[in-house]
Short mmCIF file of C-alpha atoms in Angstrom, two decimals:
data_model
loop_
_atom_site.label_atom_id
_atom_site.label_comp_id
_atom_site.label_asym_id
_atom_site.label_seq_id
_atom_site.Cartn_x
_atom_site.Cartn_y
_atom_site.Cartn_z
CA UNK A 1 16.72 -21.12 3.13
CA UNK A 2 18.16 -19.14 0.31
CA UNK A 3 14.81 -17.41 -0.32
CA UNK A 4 14.46 -16.43 3.40
CA UNK A 5 17.97 -15.02 3.46
CA UNK A 6 17.46 -13.05 0.25
CA UNK A 7 14.25 -11.60 1.64
CA UNK A 8 15.87 -10.53 4.80
CA UNK A 9 18.91 -9.05 2.92
CA UNK A 10 16.62 -7.06 0.56
CA UNK A 11 14.80 -5.68 3.49
CA UNK A 12 17.89 -4.50 5.25
CA UNK A 13 19.25 -2.94 2.06
CA UNK A 14 16.01 -0.94 1.59
CA UNK A 15 16.12 0.16 5.11
CA UNK A 16 19.80 1.28 4.75
CA UNK A 17 19.01 3.22 1.52
CA UNK A 18 15.99 4.99 3.01
CA UNK A 19 17.92 5.96 6.10
CA UNK A 20 20.86 7.35 3.98
CA UNK A 21 18.43 9.45 1.94
CA UNK A 22 16.72 10.73 5.06
CA UNK A 23 20.04 11.74 6.57
CA UNK A 24 20.70 14.02 3.67
CA UNK A 25 17.65 16.02 4.79
CA UNK A 26 18.82 16.56 8.36
CA UNK A 27 18.70 20.13 9.41
CA UNK A 28 18.07 22.15 12.59
CA UNK A 29 17.40 25.93 12.79
CA UNK A 30 15.34 28.37 14.69
CA UNK A 31 13.37 30.91 12.59
CA UNK A 32 12.57 34.53 13.40
CA UNK A 33 9.67 33.41 15.78
CA UNK A 34 11.88 30.78 17.54
CA UNK A 35 10.20 27.79 15.91
CA UNK A 36 12.71 24.84 15.82
CA UNK A 37 12.83 23.06 12.48
CA UNK A 38 13.63 19.42 13.18
CA UNK A 39 14.94 16.72 11.05
CA UNK A 40 12.71 14.90 8.65
CA UNK A 41 14.21 11.69 10.27
CA UNK A 42 12.00 12.38 13.31
CA UNK A 43 8.86 12.43 11.10
CA UNK A 44 9.95 9.28 9.40
CA UNK A 45 10.61 7.62 12.74
CA UNK A 46 7.17 8.65 14.03
CA UNK A 47 5.51 7.28 10.95
CA UNK A 48 7.39 3.93 11.35
CA UNK A 49 6.46 3.47 14.86
CA UNK A 50 2.97 4.87 14.65
CA UNK A 51 0.75 4.56 11.66
CA UNK A 52 2.71 1.81 9.93
CA UNK A 53 2.53 -0.48 12.95
CA UNK A 54 -1.29 0.04 13.24
CA UNK A 55 -1.94 -1.23 9.70
CA UNK A 56 -4.94 -3.45 9.32
CA UNK A 57 -4.33 -6.89 7.78
CA UNK A 58 -6.51 -7.91 4.73
CA UNK A 59 -6.86 -10.99 2.59
CA UNK A 60 -8.17 -11.75 -0.86
CA UNK A 61 -8.82 -15.44 -1.56
CA UNK A 62 -10.01 -17.06 -4.83
CA UNK A 63 -11.19 -20.51 -4.27
CA UNK A 64 -12.92 -22.72 -6.89
CA UNK A 65 -13.58 -19.45 -8.93
CA UNK A 66 -15.27 -17.76 -5.92
CA UNK A 67 -13.82 -14.57 -4.38
CA UNK A 68 -13.47 -13.94 -0.67
CA UNK A 69 -12.29 -10.57 0.79
CA UNK A 70 -11.37 -10.80 4.54
CA UNK A 71 -13.26 -14.12 4.66
CA UNK A 72 -16.50 -12.70 3.31
CA UNK A 73 -17.83 -14.04 -0.09
CA UNK A 74 -18.16 -11.38 -2.82
CA UNK A 75 -21.22 -11.38 -5.00
CA UNK A 76 -20.49 -12.01 -8.67
CA UNK A 77 -23.04 -9.38 -9.69
CA UNK A 78 -20.56 -6.77 -8.22
CA UNK A 79 -17.71 -7.93 -10.65
CA UNK A 80 -16.91 -6.22 -13.99
CA UNK A 81 -18.03 -8.39 -16.90
CA UNK A 82 -14.31 -9.01 -17.94
CA UNK A 83 -13.49 -10.75 -14.72
CA UNK A 84 -13.22 -14.60 -15.14
CA UNK A 85 -12.04 -16.52 -12.04
CA UNK A 86 -13.17 -19.90 -13.22
CA UNK A 87 -10.83 -22.69 -12.19
CA UNK A 88 -8.61 -20.42 -10.12
CA UNK A 89 -7.28 -20.85 -6.53
CA UNK A 90 -5.11 -18.13 -5.04
CA UNK A 91 -4.58 -16.16 -1.84
CA UNK A 92 -3.12 -12.61 -1.47
CA UNK A 93 -2.20 -10.62 1.66
CA UNK A 94 -1.91 -6.92 2.02
CA UNK A 95 -2.18 -4.21 4.78
CA UNK A 96 -2.30 -0.56 5.55
CA UNK A 97 -2.42 1.92 2.74
CA UNK A 98 -1.29 -0.31 -0.06
CA UNK A 99 -3.35 -0.57 -3.22
CA UNK A 100 -3.54 -4.31 -4.12
CA UNK A 101 -4.03 -5.09 -7.77
CA UNK A 102 -4.58 -8.73 -9.01
CA UNK A 103 -3.86 -9.91 -12.45
CA UNK A 104 -6.42 -12.38 -13.66
CA UNK A 105 -5.97 -13.94 -17.08
CA UNK A 106 -4.19 -10.91 -18.50
CA UNK A 107 -6.38 -8.29 -16.98
CA UNK A 108 -5.79 -6.26 -13.94
CA UNK A 109 -8.30 -5.64 -11.17
CA UNK A 110 -8.04 -3.48 -8.03
CA UNK A 111 -9.43 -4.38 -4.67
CA UNK A 112 -11.78 -1.54 -3.59
CA UNK A 113 -14.98 -1.27 -1.67
CA UNK A 114 -14.98 -5.00 -0.68
CA UNK A 115 -15.05 -6.09 -4.39
CA UNK A 116 -12.86 -6.22 -7.51
CA UNK A 117 -13.13 -3.77 -10.33
CA UNK A 118 -10.86 -3.25 -13.34
CA UNK A 119 -7.83 -1.01 -12.75
CA UNK A 120 -6.97 2.01 -14.95
CA UNK A 121 -3.48 2.59 -16.33
CA UNK A 122 -3.06 5.54 -13.85
CA UNK A 123 -3.93 3.34 -10.97
CA UNK A 124 -1.46 0.69 -11.97
CA UNK A 125 1.32 3.36 -12.21
CA UNK A 126 0.28 5.05 -8.93
CA UNK A 127 2.14 5.14 -5.60
CA UNK A 128 1.69 2.30 -3.11
CA UNK A 129 0.45 -0.17 -5.79
CA UNK A 130 1.16 -3.93 -5.19
CA UNK A 131 0.53 -5.90 -8.41
CA UNK A 132 0.04 -9.71 -7.91
CA UNK A 133 0.20 -12.08 -10.86
CA UNK A 134 -2.10 -15.16 -10.36
CA UNK A 135 0.75 -17.25 -11.72
CA UNK A 136 2.24 -16.69 -8.33
CA UNK A 137 5.04 -14.28 -9.40
CA UNK A 138 4.83 -10.72 -8.15
CA UNK A 139 5.27 -7.69 -10.51
CA UNK A 140 7.23 -5.03 -8.66
CA UNK A 141 7.76 -2.60 -11.43
CA UNK A 142 4.67 -0.39 -10.57
CA UNK A 143 5.50 0.05 -6.87
CA UNK A 144 9.32 0.33 -7.49
CA UNK A 145 8.96 2.95 -10.17
CA UNK A 146 6.45 5.00 -8.06
CA UNK A 147 8.71 4.60 -4.99
CA UNK A 148 11.63 6.04 -6.96
CA UNK A 149 9.59 8.98 -7.99
CA UNK A 150 8.34 9.79 -4.58
CA UNK A 151 11.91 9.56 -3.22
CA UNK A 152 13.07 12.00 -5.89
CA UNK A 153 10.17 14.36 -4.92
CA UNK A 154 10.95 14.10 -1.28
CA UNK A 155 14.60 15.14 -1.95
CA UNK A 156 13.52 18.16 -3.89
CA UNK A 157 11.10 19.24 -1.26
CA UNK A 158 13.64 18.93 1.51
CA UNK A 159 16.14 20.85 -0.65
CA UNK A 160 13.65 23.59 -1.02
CA UNK A 161 12.95 23.65 2.72
CA UNK A 162 16.61 23.86 3.52
CA UNK A 163 17.12 26.81 1.11
CA UNK A 164 14.05 28.63 2.41
CA UNK A 165 14.95 28.26 6.06
CA UNK A 166 18.41 29.55 5.41
CA UNK A 167 17.06 32.77 4.01
CA UNK A 168 17.59 36.01 6.09
CA UNK A 169 13.87 36.70 6.25
CA UNK A 170 11.68 33.71 7.01
CA UNK A 171 7.86 33.52 6.59
CA UNK A 172 6.68 31.19 9.41
CA UNK A 173 3.51 30.21 7.55
CA UNK A 174 5.56 29.32 4.37
CA UNK A 175 7.97 27.30 6.39
CA UNK A 176 5.09 25.34 8.08
CA UNK A 177 3.56 24.66 4.69
CA UNK A 178 6.80 23.44 3.26
CA UNK A 179 7.51 21.24 6.23
CA UNK A 180 3.91 19.69 6.14
CA UNK A 181 4.36 19.05 2.51
CA UNK A 182 7.80 17.32 2.96
CA UNK A 183 6.43 15.30 5.85
CA UNK A 184 3.44 14.08 3.69
CA UNK A 185 5.94 12.93 0.99
CA UNK A 186 8.11 11.13 3.73
CA UNK A 187 4.93 9.42 4.91
CA UNK A 188 4.26 8.24 1.31
CA UNK A 189 7.99 6.96 0.94
CA UNK A 190 7.70 5.11 4.28
CA UNK A 191 4.40 3.39 3.44
CA UNK A 192 5.75 2.32 0.03
CA UNK A 193 9.04 0.95 1.40
CA UNK A 194 7.23 -0.94 3.93
CA UNK A 195 5.13 -2.70 1.30
CA UNK A 196 8.22 -4.00 -0.59
CA UNK A 197 9.23 -6.74 1.75
CA UNK A 198 5.72 -8.20 1.93
CA UNK A 199 5.63 -8.28 -1.95
CA UNK A 200 8.87 -10.40 -1.94
CA UNK A 201 7.41 -13.00 0.31
CA UNK A 202 4.23 -13.55 -1.73
CA UNK A 203 5.79 -15.95 -4.19
CA UNK A 204 7.56 -17.90 -1.37
CA UNK A 205 4.20 -18.41 0.47
CA UNK A 206 2.52 -19.65 -2.64
CA UNK A 207 5.28 -22.30 -3.12
CA UNK A 208 4.94 -23.31 0.50
CA UNK A 209 1.17 -23.64 0.11
CA UNK A 210 1.75 -25.95 -2.85
CA UNK A 211 4.19 -28.18 -1.19
CA UNK A 212 3.29 -28.24 2.56
CA UNK A 213 -0.18 -27.09 3.59
CA UNK A 214 0.52 -27.53 7.33
CA UNK A 215 3.51 -25.28 7.15
CA UNK A 216 1.36 -22.71 5.08
CA UNK A 217 -1.27 -22.81 7.87
CA UNK A 218 1.40 -22.16 10.59
CA UNK A 219 2.77 -19.19 8.43
CA UNK A 220 -0.79 -17.70 8.41
CA UNK A 221 -1.03 -18.19 12.17
CA UNK A 222 2.43 -16.56 12.71
CA UNK A 223 1.57 -13.68 10.45
CA UNK A 224 -1.84 -13.07 12.26
CA UNK A 225 -0.10 -13.03 15.55
CA UNK A 226 2.40 -10.41 14.30
CA UNK A 227 -0.42 -8.19 13.26
CA UNK A 228 -2.06 -8.57 16.61
CA UNK A 229 1.10 -7.61 18.35
CA UNK A 230 1.49 -4.51 16.34
CA UNK A 231 -2.13 -3.46 16.95
CA UNK A 232 -1.64 -3.99 20.76
CA UNK A 233 1.61 -2.07 20.65
CA UNK A 234 -0.24 0.86 18.88
CA UNK A 235 -3.00 0.91 21.50
CA UNK A 236 -0.40 0.91 24.29
CA UNK A 237 1.49 3.87 22.76
CA UNK A 238 -1.82 5.85 22.73
CA UNK A 239 -2.43 5.33 26.37
CA UNK A 240 -0.88 7.26 29.32
CA UNK A 241 0.72 5.70 32.26
CA UNK A 242 -2.38 3.87 33.39
CA UNK A 243 -3.24 0.31 34.71
CA UNK A 244 -4.88 -0.34 31.29
CA UNK A 245 -1.63 0.36 29.49
CA UNK A 246 0.49 -1.70 32.02
CA UNK A 247 -2.06 -4.71 31.51
CA UNK A 248 -1.73 -4.32 27.80
CA UNK A 249 2.01 -4.30 27.93
CA UNK A 250 1.93 -7.58 29.92
CA UNK A 251 -0.34 -9.08 27.32
CA UNK A 252 1.90 -7.90 24.54
CA UNK A 253 4.88 -9.50 26.31
CA UNK A 254 2.96 -12.79 26.63
CA UNK A 255 1.98 -12.53 22.90
CA UNK A 256 5.64 -12.00 21.87
CA UNK A 257 6.70 -15.05 23.77
CA UNK A 258 4.11 -17.07 21.96
CA UNK A 259 5.27 -15.58 18.59
CA UNK A 260 9.05 -16.50 19.46
CA UNK A 261 7.99 -20.10 20.09
CA UNK A 262 5.97 -20.30 16.92
CA UNK A 263 8.74 -18.70 14.87
CA UNK A 264 11.18 -21.41 16.20
CA UNK A 265 8.76 -24.16 15.32
CA UNK A 266 8.00 -22.82 11.80
CA UNK A 267 11.80 -22.26 11.10
CA UNK A 268 12.34 -25.94 12.06
CA UNK A 269 9.43 -26.90 9.78
CA UNK A 270 11.13 -24.82 6.94
CA UNK A 271 14.37 -26.73 7.41
CA UNK A 272 12.58 -29.98 7.09
CA UNK A 273 10.70 -28.77 3.99
CA UNK A 274 14.02 -27.58 2.41
CA UNK A 275 15.72 -30.87 3.18
CA UNK A 276 12.97 -32.62 1.32
CA UNK A 277 13.31 -30.24 -1.69
CA UNK A 278 17.14 -30.74 -1.59
CA UNK A 279 16.80 -34.51 -1.73
CA UNK A 280 14.49 -34.12 -4.70
CA UNK A 281 17.00 -31.95 -6.45
CA UNK A 282 19.83 -34.43 -5.70
CA UNK A 283 17.70 -37.20 -7.26
CA UNK A 284 16.95 -35.12 -10.32
CA UNK A 285 20.79 -34.57 -10.67
CA UNK A 286 21.45 -38.38 -10.42
CA UNK A 287 18.83 -38.99 -13.05
CA UNK A 288 20.12 -36.41 -15.46
CA UNK A 289 23.63 -37.95 -15.08
CA UNK A 290 22.29 -41.45 -15.70
CA UNK A 291 20.36 -40.32 -18.85
CA UNK A 292 23.08 -37.89 -20.06
CA UNK A 293 23.35 -39.36 -23.63
CA UNK A 294 19.62 -39.43 -24.23
CA UNK A 295 19.25 -35.81 -22.94
CA UNK A 296 22.02 -34.56 -25.20
CA UNK A 297 20.74 -36.25 -28.31
CA UNK A 298 17.10 -35.05 -27.55
CA UNK A 299 18.53 -31.53 -27.18
CA UNK A 300 20.50 -31.86 -30.43
CA UNK A 301 17.39 -33.01 -32.38
CA UNK A 302 15.36 -30.05 -30.88
CA UNK A 303 17.98 -27.51 -31.98
CA UNK A 304 18.21 -28.89 -35.40
CA UNK A 305 14.54 -28.98 -35.90
CA UNK A 306 14.38 -32.77 -36.25
CA UNK A 307 11.65 -34.87 -34.78
#
């Protein structure tokens, strides 16, 4: 329960921070040709509701040393010679424009062209990178650092755009260029920010898979239905007021009802799972209390270097 709450809190904090930064860029002005310069917030909102929602889901699975990308086996002949997946079992999820990098036995490999290749230091430090450690932990430094740099760059571009648009004589083409550049940066910030919450959940899903395979399967089903709903919504937004759009909206409503029921069932399963874990922790505490003297003596000998 605590993990899920922390995940939701982190997501809300990131959204608040992003909104605060975007607010600083809010401006509205008509230049000499009467072109209205609107807030970058509008561009960001469009990106959130448009391209981000239409992201394609992808999976990389390593099972008994074999690698599968989106369910398709990858030929070992396409791997770099350094890649050794023997004895490994792991699954990773990513979507959209993220650049997944998987650590395998101390080396980093990027998922590209339906195979794995060794990642360069530039790629590891690049924007939109998600680095997954096969130990189950998620390394967030690369994407967090890159996200910060992109946000600083976006601030600078918005400042320059504000200053230029306030000048007495305004070149329409230059304003359009600055605006396009700033919107591109805003796009990058939004994509990177949208990846952060998914990274946080990777470790939680690994733990669930280890402890309750049925719940893990249901999580996969829930996630797949969420992706399906986003894709349906993206298609509906692209259509005019047609019968096809109305039918698609009805189908989307039905899908959302199914997702709601599934989420309720999965949350109940989570509660049961957490209760089992809590009982295990309570038993461990009772055992430690019972063996208090032995634990202290063993720790004392360890600190003193005695066998």
